[in-house]
């Protein structure tokens, strides 16, 4: 009888330890709501004209889960946008701007992006790539300079941006996109406007690759961010998050890939108050086991890395304004 009881306890503890290893499904949960935070989560995995970005949908879905469950952001305040086209990216960022504008300066904005980044071969400017974009045509992408300008102009108490992308022309799983022609490009880092309450956390620096963490089915950068939220019950300062994520990404990238990946922080010049900002002042009081998020490729579509449209280059609309 004792042996049976001990066996049951052992298996229960083993099951608990297994659950705790999965940050996707063993999640800190808060009862405190944060109605003044609004978020857009863009996860671009399945591209029409480029190779996929492994685990990008899982990145975005679990980041959105932590926003709601751990940080207490109401579901209606979160726009999760899987496999976003250029127009979907524009529309949801405009929604964020509209929501912030009616909050009388009390809103916090959070933007997360997982997907391809790309460089302009001519001037080395950086772009985010929608799923209907072409890495060989910057008109089909989202300039990070315009992206930061739009977000920096929002009247918020805080604006936090997380980019799990690299802008060197490298693919997440290794190798190069069409735009880079086999050579990693050191993309320019767009600045954040002076006086804004905006901080950008980016997965990699210069000509580095933003690698996946295959055994966890995430981008390495995203996994380390989620790990910090999980371990601190959501109550972690941005300074501590930055320090811990940077150290862990560098370590794991060298161990797993033999190459450096160095996350960076972009903030207004001379500003360091952001380091004391907390994700939430109220740590989550309990953990819950949740079902694994199911992600799959869109039906009846196949990524076409080498396809170009008939008649030459596409003619997409620009992201923010007509030029």
PDB file of C-alpha atoms in Angstrom:
ATOM      1  CA  UNK A   1       0.000   0.000   0.000  1.00  0.00           C
ATOM      2  CA  UNK A   2       2.786   2.390   0.905  1.00  0.00           C
ATOM      3  CA  UNK A   3       4.616   1.535  -2.294  1.00  0.00           C
ATOM      4  CA  UNK A   4       1.486   2.300  -4.336  1.00  0.00           C
ATOM      5  CA  UNK A   5       1.017   5.655  -2.572  1.00  0.00           C
ATOM      6  CA  UNK A   6       4.641   6.606  -3.125  1.00  0.00           C
ATOM      7  CA  UNK A   7       4.335   5.719  -6.816  1.00  0.00           C
ATOM      8  CA  UNK A   8       1.297   7.954  -7.182  1.00  0.00           C
ATOM      9  CA  UNK A   9       3.115  10.853  -5.496  1.00  0.00           C
ATOM     10  CA  UNK A  10       6.147  10.305  -7.721  1.00  0.00           C
ATOM     11  CA  UNK A  11       4.125  10.412 -10.914  1.00  0.00           C
ATOM     12  CA  UNK A  12       2.220  13.491  -9.745  1.00  0.00           C
ATOM     13  CA  UNK A  13       5.470  15.307  -9.017  1.00  0.00           C
ATOM     14  CA  UNK A  14       6.949  14.173 -12.321  1.00  0.00           C
ATOM     15  CA  UNK A  15       3.870  15.470 -14.141  1.00  0.00           C
ATOM     16  CA  UNK A  16       4.146  18.805 -12.326  1.00  0.00           C
ATOM     17  CA  UNK A  17       7.826  19.117 -13.228  1.00  0.00           C
ATOM     18  CA  UNK A  18       7.031  18.341 -16.871  1.00  0.00           C
ATOM     19  CA  UNK A  19       4.301  20.991 -16.903  1.00  0.00           C
ATOM     20  CA  UNK A  20       6.626  23.563 -15.428  1.00  0.00           C
ATOM     21  CA  UNK A  21       9.123  22.942 -18.225  1.00  0.00           C
ATOM     22  CA  UNK A  22       6.625  24.151 -20.829  1.00  0.00           C
ATOM     23  CA  UNK A  23       6.232  27.909 -20.573  1.00  0.00           C
ATOM     24  CA  UNK A  24       3.606  27.684 -23.334  1.00  0.00           C
ATOM     25  CA  UNK A  25       1.180  25.656 -21.253  1.00  0.00           C
ATOM     26  CA  UNK A  26       2.180  26.284 -17.608  1.00  0.00           C
ATOM     27  CA  UNK A  27       1.330  29.968 -17.365  1.00  0.00           C
ATOM     28  CA  UNK A  28       1.135  32.470 -14.488  1.00  0.00           C
ATOM     29  CA  UNK A  29      -2.385  33.873 -14.223  1.00  0.00           C
ATOM     30  CA  UNK A  30      -3.483  37.153 -12.650  1.00  0.00           C
ATOM     31  CA  UNK A  31      -6.905  38.278 -11.462  1.00  0.00           C
ATOM     32  CA  UNK A  32      -5.996  41.966 -11.903  1.00  0.00           C
ATOM     33  CA  UNK A  33      -7.183  43.604 -15.127  1.00  0.00           C
ATOM     34  CA  UNK A  34      -5.198  46.258 -17.021  1.00  0.00           C
ATOM     35  CA  UNK A  35      -7.805  48.042 -19.174  1.00  0.00           C
ATOM     36  CA  UNK A  36      -5.401  50.819 -20.213  1.00  0.00           C
ATOM     37  CA  UNK A  37      -2.978  48.571 -22.118  1.00  0.00           C
ATOM     38  CA  UNK A  38      -3.596  47.941 -25.818  1.00  0.00           C
ATOM     39  CA  UNK A  39      -1.557  45.509 -27.878  1.00  0.00           C
ATOM     40  CA  UNK A  40      -1.005  44.414 -31.467  1.00  0.00           C
ATOM     41  CA  UNK A  41       0.676  41.033 -31.937  1.00  0.00           C
ATOM     42  CA  UNK A  42       1.775  40.221 -35.502  1.00  0.00           C
ATOM     43  CA  UNK A  43       3.048  36.711 -36.270  1.00  0.00           C
ATOM     44  CA  UNK A  44       4.177  36.152 -39.859  1.00  0.00           C
ATOM     45  CA  UNK A  45       5.117  32.557 -40.597  1.00  0.00           C
ATOM     46  CA  UNK A  46       3.706  31.508 -43.970  1.00  0.00           C
ATOM     47  CA  UNK A  47       4.952  33.764 -46.759  1.00  0.00           C
ATOM     48  CA  UNK A  48       3.661  33.772 -50.315  1.00  0.00           C
ATOM     49  CA  UNK A  49       6.999  34.550 -51.954  1.00  0.00           C
ATOM     50  CA  UNK A  50       9.580  33.753 -49.277  1.00  0.00           C
ATOM     51  CA  UNK A  51      10.357  30.711 -47.163  1.00  0.00           C
ATOM     52  CA  UNK A  52       8.408  30.329 -43.898  1.00  0.00           C
ATOM     53  CA  UNK A  53       9.613  31.629 -40.531  1.00  0.00           C
ATOM     54  CA  UNK A  54       9.568  28.545 -38.276  1.00  0.00           C
ATOM     55  CA  UNK A  55       7.463  28.893 -35.096  1.00  0.00           C
ATOM     56  CA  UNK A  56       6.436  32.523 -35.719  1.00  0.00           C
ATOM     57  CA  UNK A  57       2.751  31.697 -35.192  1.00  0.00           C
ATOM     58  CA  UNK A  58       3.565  29.959 -31.915  1.00  0.00           C
ATOM     59  CA  UNK A  59       5.650  32.995 -30.897  1.00  0.00           C
ATOM     60  CA  UNK A  60       2.752  35.370 -31.440  1.00  0.00           C
ATOM     61  CA  UNK A  61       0.017  33.165 -29.991  1.00  0.00           C
ATOM     62  CA  UNK A  62       1.905  32.518 -26.740  1.00  0.00           C
ATOM     63  CA  UNK A  63       2.989  36.162 -26.413  1.00  0.00           C
ATOM     64  CA  UNK A  64      -0.703  37.123 -26.702  1.00  0.00           C
ATOM     65  CA  UNK A  65      -1.552  34.449 -24.104  1.00  0.00           C
ATOM     66  CA  UNK A  66       0.870  36.035 -21.624  1.00  0.00           C
ATOM     67  CA  UNK A  67      -0.516  39.515 -22.309  1.00  0.00           C
ATOM     68  CA  UNK A  68      -3.997  38.330 -21.377  1.00  0.00           C
ATOM     69  CA  UNK A  69      -3.359  35.725 -18.681  1.00  0.00           C
ATOM     70  CA  UNK A  70      -0.218  37.030 -16.958  1.00  0.00           C
ATOM     71  CA  UNK A  71      -0.397  40.807 -17.480  1.00  0.00           C
ATOM     72  CA  UNK A  72      -4.187  41.080 -17.300  1.00  0.00           C
ATOM     73  CA  UNK A  73      -4.706  42.834 -20.640  1.00  0.00           C
ATOM     74  CA  UNK A  74      -8.369  42.289 -21.595  1.00  0.00           C
ATOM     75  CA  UNK A  75      -8.861  40.076 -24.645  1.00  0.00           C
ATOM     76  CA  UNK A  76     -10.697  42.876 -26.474  1.00  0.00           C
ATOM     77  CA  UNK A  77      -7.610  45.090 -26.027  1.00  0.00           C
ATOM     78  CA  UNK A  78      -5.382  42.618 -27.909  1.00  0.00           C
ATOM     79  CA  UNK A  79      -5.250  42.301 -31.680  1.00  0.00           C
ATOM     80  CA  UNK A  80      -3.537  39.035 -32.585  1.00  0.00           C
ATOM     81  CA  UNK A  81      -2.810  39.081 -36.332  1.00  0.00           C
ATOM     82  CA  UNK A  82      -1.453  35.803 -37.742  1.00  0.00           C
ATOM     83  CA  UNK A  83       0.155  35.847 -41.207  1.00  0.00           C
ATOM     84  CA  UNK A  84      -0.527  39.537 -41.741  1.00  0.00           C
ATOM     85  CA  UNK A  85      -0.612  41.146 -45.162  1.00  0.00           C
ATOM     86  CA  UNK A  86       0.565  44.732 -45.585  1.00  0.00           C
ATOM     87  CA  UNK A  87      -2.984  46.051 -45.339  1.00  0.00           C
ATOM     88  CA  UNK A  88      -3.670  44.005 -42.191  1.00  0.00           C
ATOM     89  CA  UNK A  89      -0.524  45.382 -40.577  1.00  0.00           C
ATOM     90  CA  UNK A  90      -1.545  48.934 -41.465  1.00  0.00           C
ATOM     91  CA  UNK A  91      -5.127  48.484 -40.306  1.00  0.00           C
ATOM     92  CA  UNK A  92      -4.245  47.001 -36.914  1.00  0.00           C
ATOM     93  CA  UNK A  93      -1.570  49.581 -36.176  1.00  0.00           C
ATOM     94  CA  UNK A  94      -4.134  52.259 -37.020  1.00  0.00           C
ATOM     95  CA  UNK A  95      -6.540  50.584 -34.566  1.00  0.00           C
ATOM     96  CA  UNK A  96      -3.824  50.863 -31.899  1.00  0.00           C
ATOM     97  CA  UNK A  97      -3.317  54.541 -32.674  1.00  0.00           C
ATOM     98  CA  UNK A  98      -7.071  55.177 -32.472  1.00  0.00           C
ATOM     99  CA  UNK A  99      -7.406  53.402 -29.118  1.00  0.00           C
ATOM    100  CA  UNK A 100      -4.476  55.300 -27.636  1.00  0.00           C
ATOM    101  CA  UNK A 101      -5.838  58.620 -28.857  1.00  0.00           C
ATOM    102  CA  UNK A 102      -9.001  58.345 -26.723  1.00  0.00           C
ATOM    103  CA  UNK A 103      -7.161  57.294 -23.545  1.00  0.00           C
ATOM    104  CA  UNK A 104      -6.022  60.823 -22.570  1.00  0.00           C
ATOM    105  CA  UNK A 105      -2.354  59.876 -22.275  1.00  0.00           C
ATOM    106  CA  UNK A 106      -3.034  57.028 -19.819  1.00  0.00           C
ATOM    107  CA  UNK A 107      -2.632  54.190 -22.301  1.00  0.00           C
ATOM    108  CA  UNK A 108       0.258  51.789 -22.618  1.00  0.00           C
ATOM    109  CA  UNK A 109       0.878  50.368 -26.096  1.00  0.00           C
ATOM    110  CA  UNK A 110       2.602  47.037 -26.722  1.00  0.00           C
ATOM    111  CA  UNK A 111       3.558  45.866 -30.226  1.00  0.00           C
ATOM    112  CA  UNK A 112       5.055  42.459 -30.914  1.00  0.00           C
ATOM    113  CA  UNK A 113       6.317  41.199 -34.285  1.00  0.00           C
ATOM    114  CA  UNK A 114       7.703  37.800 -35.266  1.00  0.00           C
ATOM    115  CA  UNK A 115       8.581  37.219 -38.910  1.00  0.00           C
ATOM    116  CA  UNK A 116      10.994  38.180 -41.638  1.00  0.00           C
ATOM    117  CA  UNK A 117      12.893  41.440 -41.546  1.00  0.00           C
ATOM    118  CA  UNK A 118      14.800  42.606 -44.579  1.00  0.00           C
ATOM    119  CA  UNK A 119      17.412  45.179 -45.578  1.00  0.00           C
ATOM    120  CA  UNK A 120      17.377  47.622 -48.461  1.00  0.00           C
ATOM    121  CA  UNK A 121      20.438  46.558 -50.438  1.00  0.00           C
ATOM    122  CA  UNK A 122      21.043  50.110 -51.673  1.00  0.00           C
ATOM    123  CA  UNK A 123      20.893  52.131 -48.443  1.00  0.00           C
ATOM    124  CA  UNK A 124      20.764  49.392 -45.762  1.00  0.00           C
ATOM    125  CA  UNK A 125      17.512  50.692 -44.250  1.00  0.00           C
ATOM    126  CA  UNK A 126      15.505  48.030 -42.390  1.00  0.00           C
ATOM    127  CA  UNK A 127      11.991  46.764 -43.150  1.00  0.00           C
ATOM    128  CA  UNK A 128       9.423  44.374 -41.683  1.00  0.00           C
ATOM    129  CA  UNK A 129       8.046  42.004 -44.317  1.00  0.00           C
ATOM    130  CA  UNK A 130       4.301  41.253 -44.572  1.00  0.00           C
ATOM    131  CA  UNK A 131       3.368  37.770 -45.781  1.00  0.00           C
ATOM    132  CA  UNK A 132       2.414  39.143 -49.204  1.00  0.00           C
ATOM    133  CA  UNK A 133       5.666  41.099 -49.561  1.00  0.00           C
ATOM    134  CA  UNK A 134       8.810  40.571 -51.610  1.00  0.00           C
ATOM    135  CA  UNK A 135      12.228  40.791 -50.035  1.00  0.00           C
ATOM    136  CA  UNK A 136      13.510  42.188 -53.349  1.00  0.00           C
ATOM    137  CA  UNK A 137      11.091  45.138 -53.314  1.00  0.00           C
ATOM    138  CA  UNK A 138      11.116  47.473 -50.305  1.00  0.00           C
ATOM    139  CA  UNK A 139       7.825  49.032 -51.448  1.00  0.00           C
ATOM    140  CA  UNK A 140       6.130  45.859 -50.250  1.00  0.00           C
ATOM    141  CA  UNK A 141       7.614  46.125 -46.746  1.00  0.00           C
ATOM    142  CA  UNK A 142       7.190  48.256 -43.644  1.00  0.00           C
ATOM    143  CA  UNK A 143      10.051  50.668 -43.039  1.00  0.00           C
ATOM    144  CA  UNK A 144      11.173  50.506 -39.405  1.00  0.00           C
ATOM    145  CA  UNK A 145      11.806  54.259 -39.572  1.00  0.00           C
ATOM    146  CA  UNK A 146       8.140  54.896 -40.482  1.00  0.00           C
ATOM    147  CA  UNK A 147       7.025  52.214 -38.021  1.00  0.00           C
ATOM    148  CA  UNK A 148       8.894  53.863 -35.125  1.00  0.00           C
ATOM    149  CA  UNK A 149       7.668  57.305 -36.187  1.00  0.00           C
ATOM    150  CA  UNK A 150       4.029  56.193 -36.088  1.00  0.00           C
ATOM    151  CA  UNK A 151       4.407  54.553 -32.672  1.00  0.00           C
ATOM    152  CA  UNK A 152       6.561  57.372 -31.270  1.00  0.00           C
ATOM    153  CA  UNK A 153       3.885  59.943 -32.087  1.00  0.00           C
ATOM    154  CA  UNK A 154       1.272  58.134 -29.997  1.00  0.00           C
ATOM    155  CA  UNK A 155       0.539  59.892 -26.693  1.00  0.00           C
ATOM    156  CA  UNK A 156       1.155  57.032 -24.288  1.00  0.00           C
ATOM    157  CA  UNK A 157       2.650  56.633 -20.839  1.00  0.00           C
ATOM    158  CA  UNK A 158       4.704  53.767 -22.288  1.00  0.00           C
ATOM    159  CA  UNK A 159       5.146  52.177 -25.710  1.00  0.00           C
ATOM    160  CA  UNK A 160       6.932  48.815 -25.773  1.00  0.00           C
ATOM    161  CA  UNK A 161       8.003  47.132 -29.010  1.00  0.00           C
ATOM    162  CA  UNK A 162       9.369  43.585 -29.372  1.00  0.00           C
ATOM    163  CA  UNK A 163      10.818  42.486 -32.714  1.00  0.00           C
ATOM    164  CA  UNK A 164      11.811  38.854 -33.184  1.00  0.00           C
ATOM    165  CA  UNK A 165      13.330  39.451 -36.594  1.00  0.00           C
ATOM    166  CA  UNK A 166      16.717  40.233 -38.029  1.00  0.00           C
ATOM    167  CA  UNK A 167      17.344  42.767 -40.765  1.00  0.00           C
ATOM    168  CA  UNK A 168      20.481  41.324 -42.356  1.00  0.00           C
ATOM    169  CA  UNK A 169      18.689  39.310 -45.021  1.00  0.00           C
ATOM    170  CA  UNK A 170      19.197  36.075 -43.055  1.00  0.00           C
ATOM    171  CA  UNK A 171      16.460  33.483 -42.634  1.00  0.00           C
ATOM    172  CA  UNK A 172      15.562  32.265 -39.152  1.00  0.00           C
ATOM    173  CA  UNK A 173      16.705  28.712 -39.835  1.00  0.00           C
ATOM    174  CA  UNK A 174      19.932  29.842 -41.551  1.00  0.00           C
ATOM    175  CA  UNK A 175      20.795  30.827 -45.112  1.00  0.00           C
ATOM    176  CA  UNK A 176      19.848  34.045 -46.866  1.00  0.00           C
ATOM    177  CA  UNK A 177      16.712  35.577 -48.370  1.00  0.00           C
ATOM    178  CA  UNK A 178      16.567  36.574 -52.016  1.00  0.00           C
ATOM    179  CA  UNK A 179      17.169  40.258 -51.265  1.00  0.00           C
ATOM    180  CA  UNK A 180      20.544  39.649 -49.614  1.00  0.00           C
ATOM    181  CA  UNK A 181      22.031  37.694 -52.556  1.00  0.00           C
ATOM    182  CA  UNK A 182      23.896  35.384 -50.216  1.00  0.00           C
ATOM    183  CA  UNK A 183      25.649  38.126 -48.231  1.00  0.00           C
ATOM    184  CA  UNK A 184      24.567  39.321 -44.782  1.00  0.00           C
ATOM    185  CA  UNK A 185      23.925  43.075 -44.755  1.00  0.00           C
ATOM    186  CA  UNK A 186      24.478  45.272 -41.705  1.00  0.00           C
ATOM    187  CA  UNK A 187      21.159  47.111 -41.650  1.00  0.00           C
ATOM    188  CA  UNK A 188      20.892  50.618 -40.247  1.00  0.00           C
ATOM    189  CA  UNK A 189      19.248  50.977 -36.851  1.00  0.00           C
ATOM    190  CA  UNK A 190      16.391  53.460 -37.071  1.00  0.00           C
ATOM    191  CA  UNK A 191      16.311  55.842 -34.070  1.00  0.00           C
ATOM    192  CA  UNK A 192      13.535  56.351 -31.544  1.00  0.00           C
ATOM    193  CA  UNK A 193      12.316  59.940 -31.329  1.00  0.00           C
ATOM    194  CA  UNK A 194      13.735  62.047 -28.506  1.00  0.00           C
ATOM    195  CA  UNK A 195      11.227  62.730 -25.749  1.00  0.00           C
ATOM    196  CA  UNK A 196       9.031  59.739 -26.596  1.00  0.00           C
ATOM    197  CA  UNK A 197       8.046  57.074 -24.060  1.00  0.00           C
ATOM    198  CA  UNK A 198       9.041  54.317 -26.441  1.00  0.00           C
ATOM    199  CA  UNK A 199      11.484  51.424 -26.086  1.00  0.00           C
ATOM    200  CA  UNK A 200      12.264  48.838 -28.777  1.00  0.00           C
ATOM    201  CA  UNK A 201      13.629  45.397 -27.933  1.00  0.00           C
ATOM    202  CA  UNK A 202      15.110  43.741 -31.010  1.00  0.00           C
ATOM    203  CA  UNK A 203      16.270  40.131 -31.333  1.00  0.00           C
ATOM    204  CA  UNK A 204      19.604  40.700 -33.055  1.00  0.00           C
ATOM    205  CA  UNK A 205      22.230  43.281 -33.975  1.00  0.00           C
ATOM    206  CA  UNK A 206      23.660  44.347 -37.333  1.00  0.00           C
ATOM    207  CA  UNK A 207      24.281  41.421 -39.680  1.00  0.00           C
ATOM    208  CA  UNK A 208      23.357  38.704 -37.164  1.00  0.00           C
ATOM    209  CA  UNK A 209      20.653  36.054 -37.525  1.00  0.00           C
ATOM    210  CA  UNK A 210      17.652  35.774 -35.172  1.00  0.00           C
ATOM    211  CA  UNK A 211      17.781  32.019 -34.563  1.00  0.00           C
ATOM    212  CA  UNK A 212      15.036  29.555 -33.596  1.00  0.00           C
ATOM    213  CA  UNK A 213      15.066  27.416 -30.471  1.00  0.00           C
ATOM    214  CA  UNK A 214      13.807  24.255 -32.111  1.00  0.00           C
ATOM    215  CA  UNK A 215      13.280  22.129 -29.028  1.00  0.00           C
ATOM    216  CA  UNK A 216      10.961  24.815 -27.597  1.00  0.00           C
ATOM    217  CA  UNK A 217       9.270  25.666 -30.931  1.00  0.00           C
ATOM    218  CA  UNK A 218       9.960  29.388 -30.577  1.00  0.00           C
ATOM    219  CA  UNK A 219      12.292  32.040 -31.779  1.00  0.00           C
ATOM    220  CA  UNK A 220      15.204  32.110 -29.329  1.00  0.00           C
ATOM    221  CA  UNK A 221      14.592  35.760 -28.420  1.00  0.00           C
ATOM    222  CA  UNK A 222      10.855  35.278 -27.875  1.00  0.00           C
ATOM    223  CA  UNK A 223      11.394  32.185 -25.749  1.00  0.00           C
ATOM    224  CA  UNK A 224      13.796  34.050 -23.445  1.00  0.00           C
ATOM    225  CA  UNK A 225      11.349  36.964 -23.068  1.00  0.00           C
ATOM    226  CA  UNK A 226       8.499  34.578 -22.198  1.00  0.00           C
ATOM    227  CA  UNK A 227      10.755  32.673 -19.826  1.00  0.00           C
ATOM    228  CA  UNK A 228      11.418  35.849 -17.839  1.00  0.00           C
ATOM    229  CA  UNK A 229       7.699  36.647 -17.660  1.00  0.00           C
ATOM    230  CA  UNK A 230       7.027  33.091 -16.528  1.00  0.00           C
ATOM    231  CA  UNK A 231       9.705  33.012 -13.842  1.00  0.00           C
ATOM    232  CA  UNK A 232       8.785  36.440 -12.414  1.00  0.00           C
ATOM    233  CA  UNK A 233       4.985  35.953 -12.522  1.00  0.00           C
ATOM    234  CA  UNK A 234       4.883  38.869 -14.963  1.00  0.00           C
ATOM    235  CA  UNK A 235       6.372  41.309 -12.456  1.00  0.00           C
ATOM    236  CA  UNK A 236       9.779  42.033 -13.974  1.00  0.00           C
ATOM    237  CA  UNK A 237      11.367  45.383 -14.779  1.00  0.00           C
ATOM    238  CA  UNK A 238      12.369  46.151 -18.354  1.00  0.00           C
ATOM    239  CA  UNK A 239      15.959  46.638 -17.229  1.00  0.00           C
ATOM    240  CA  UNK A 240      16.132  43.203 -15.645  1.00  0.00           C
ATOM    241  CA  UNK A 241      14.318  41.677 -18.619  1.00  0.00           C
ATOM    242  CA  UNK A 242      16.798  43.248 -21.030  1.00  0.00           C
ATOM    243  CA  UNK A 243      19.846  42.120 -19.068  1.00  0.00           C
ATOM    244  CA  UNK A 244      18.643  38.561 -18.572  1.00  0.00           C
ATOM    245  CA  UNK A 245      17.337  38.066 -22.110  1.00  0.00           C
ATOM    246  CA  UNK A 246      20.513  39.469 -23.679  1.00  0.00           C
ATOM    247  CA  UNK A 247      22.767  37.225 -21.606  1.00  0.00           C
ATOM    248  CA  UNK A 248      20.686  34.095 -22.198  1.00  0.00           C
ATOM    249  CA  UNK A 249      20.240  34.650 -25.951  1.00  0.00           C
ATOM    250  CA  UNK A 250      23.982  35.183 -26.402  1.00  0.00           C
ATOM    251  CA  UNK A 251      24.799  32.063 -24.385  1.00  0.00           C
ATOM    252  CA  UNK A 252      22.310  29.751 -26.070  1.00  0.00           C
ATOM    253  CA  UNK A 253      23.072  31.033 -29.555  1.00  0.00           C
ATOM    254  CA  UNK A 254      26.764  30.311 -29.175  1.00  0.00           C
ATOM    255  CA  UNK A 255      26.061  26.874 -27.680  1.00  0.00           C
ATOM    256  CA  UNK A 256      23.458  25.830 -30.250  1.00  0.00           C
ATOM    257  CA  UNK A 257      24.550  27.678 -33.393  1.00  0.00           C
ATOM    258  CA  UNK A 258      28.183  28.581 -32.866  1.00  0.00           C
ATOM    259  CA  UNK A 259      27.318  32.170 -33.795  1.00  0.00           C
ATOM    260  CA  UNK A 260      26.534  35.312 -31.833  1.00  0.00           C
ATOM    261  CA  UNK A 261      23.043  36.715 -31.509  1.00  0.00           C
ATOM    262  CA  UNK A 262      22.970  39.975 -29.537  1.00  0.00           C
ATOM    263  CA  UNK A 263      19.572  41.464 -28.660  1.00  0.00           C
ATOM    264  CA  UNK A 264      19.512  45.262 -28.612  1.00  0.00           C
ATOM    265  CA  UNK A 265      17.466  47.982 -26.943  1.00  0.00           C
ATOM    266  CA  UNK A 266      16.606  51.210 -28.762  1.00  0.00           C
ATOM    267  CA  UNK A 267      15.427  54.063 -26.546  1.00  0.00           C
ATOM    268  CA  UNK A 268      15.475  57.864 -26.791  1.00  0.00           C
ATOM    269  CA  UNK A 269      19.049  59.093 -26.567  1.00  0.00           C
ATOM    270  CA  UNK A 270      20.144  59.587 -22.956  1.00  0.00           C
ATOM    271  CA  UNK A 271      16.988  58.017 -21.509  1.00  0.00           C
ATOM    272  CA  UNK A 272      17.251  55.237 -18.949  1.00  0.00           C
ATOM    273  CA  UNK A 273      14.063  55.621 -16.887  1.00  0.00           C
ATOM    274  CA  UNK A 274      12.586  52.773 -18.925  1.00  0.00           C
ATOM    275  CA  UNK A 275      14.791  50.301 -17.030  1.00  0.00           C
ATOM    276  CA  UNK A 276      12.596  50.668 -13.934  1.00  0.00           C
ATOM    277  CA  UNK A 277       9.307  50.219 -15.788  1.00  0.00           C
ATOM    278  CA  UNK A 278       7.429  47.093 -14.715  1.00  0.00           C
ATOM    279  CA  UNK A 279       5.396  44.856 -16.999  1.00  0.00           C
ATOM    280  CA  UNK A 280       2.890  44.709 -14.158  1.00  0.00           C
ATOM    281  CA  UNK A 281       2.970  45.953 -10.583  1.00  0.00           C
ATOM    282  CA  UNK A 282       0.831  43.008  -9.427  1.00  0.00           C
ATOM    283  CA  UNK A 283       2.533  39.615  -9.825  1.00  0.00           C
ATOM    284  CA  UNK A 284       0.312  36.740 -10.860  1.00  0.00           C
ATOM    285  CA  UNK A 285      -0.794  34.695  -7.829  1.00  0.00           C
ATOM    286  CA  UNK A 286      -1.124  31.248  -9.422  1.00  0.00           C
ATOM    287  CA  UNK A 287      -0.115  29.072 -12.357  1.00  0.00           C
ATOM    288  CA  UNK A 288      -2.517  27.192 -14.606  1.00  0.00           C
ATOM    289  CA  UNK A 289      -2.059  24.347 -17.079  1.00  0.00           C
ATOM    290  CA  UNK A 290      -3.422  25.377 -20.476  1.00  0.00           C
ATOM    291  CA  UNK A 291      -3.830  23.501 -23.763  1.00  0.00           C
ATOM    292  CA  UNK A 292      -1.066  23.688 -26.333  1.00  0.00           C
ATOM    293  CA  UNK A 293      -1.773  26.253 -29.043  1.00  0.00           C
ATOM    294  CA  UNK A 294      -2.419  24.592 -32.402  1.00  0.00           C
ATOM    295  CA  UNK A 295      -0.922  26.369 -35.410  1.00  0.00           C
ATOM    296  CA  UNK A 296      -0.943  25.227 -39.009  1.00  0.00           C
ATOM    297  CA  UNK A 297      -0.310  26.505 -42.521  1.00  0.00           C
ATOM    298  CA  UNK A 298      -3.197  28.194 -44.365  1.00  0.00           C
ATOM    299  CA  UNK A 299      -5.112  25.762 -46.561  1.00  0.00           C
ATOM    300  CA  UNK A 300      -4.573  25.775 -50.331  1.00  0.00           C
ATOM    301  CA  UNK A 301      -1.416  27.899 -50.125  1.00  0.00           C
ATOM    302  CA  UNK A 302       2.208  26.970 -50.602  1.00  0.00           C
ATOM    303  CA  UNK A 303       5.216  29.224 -49.883  1.00  0.00           C
ATOM    304  CA  UNK A 304       6.882  30.128 -53.176  1.00  0.00           C
ATOM    305  CA  UNK A 305      10.365  31.369 -52.428  1.00  0.00           C
ATOM    306  CA  UNK A 306      11.435  31.913 -56.042  1.00  0.00           C
ATOM    307  CA  UNK A 307       8.192  33.095 -57.616  1.00  0.00           C
ATOM    308  CA  UNK A 308       7.927  36.575 -59.085  1.00  0.00           C
ATOM    309  CA  UNK A 309       4.706  38.046 -60.467  1.00  0.00           C
ATOM    310  CA  UNK A 310       4.097  38.051 -64.184  1.00  0.00           C
ATOM    311  CA  UNK A 311       5.171  41.275 -65.794  1.00  0.00           C
ATOM    312  CA  UNK A 312       7.923  42.167 -63.333  1.00  0.00           C
ATOM    313  CA  UNK A 313       7.915  43.662 -59.807  1.00  0.00           C
ATOM    314  CA  UNK A 314       4.726  44.117 -57.777  1.00  0.00           C
ATOM    315  CA  UNK A 315       3.251  47.535 -57.154  1.00  0.00           C
ATOM    316  CA  UNK A 316       2.156  47.475 -53.506  1.00  0.00           C
ATOM    317  CA  UNK A 317       0.846  50.428 -51.560  1.00  0.00           C
ATOM    318  CA  UNK A 318       3.279  52.172 -49.258  1.00  0.00           C
ATOM    319  CA  UNK A 319       2.880  51.550 -45.541  1.00  0.00           C
ATOM    320  CA  UNK A 320       2.062  54.957 -44.053  1.00  0.00           C
ATOM    321  CA  UNK A 321       1.657  57.413 -46.873  1.00  0.00           C
ATOM    322  CA  UNK A 322       1.740  57.819 -50.588  1.00  0.00           C
ATOM    323  CA  UNK A 323       5.013  59.053 -52.005  1.00  0.00           C
TER     324      UNK A 323
END
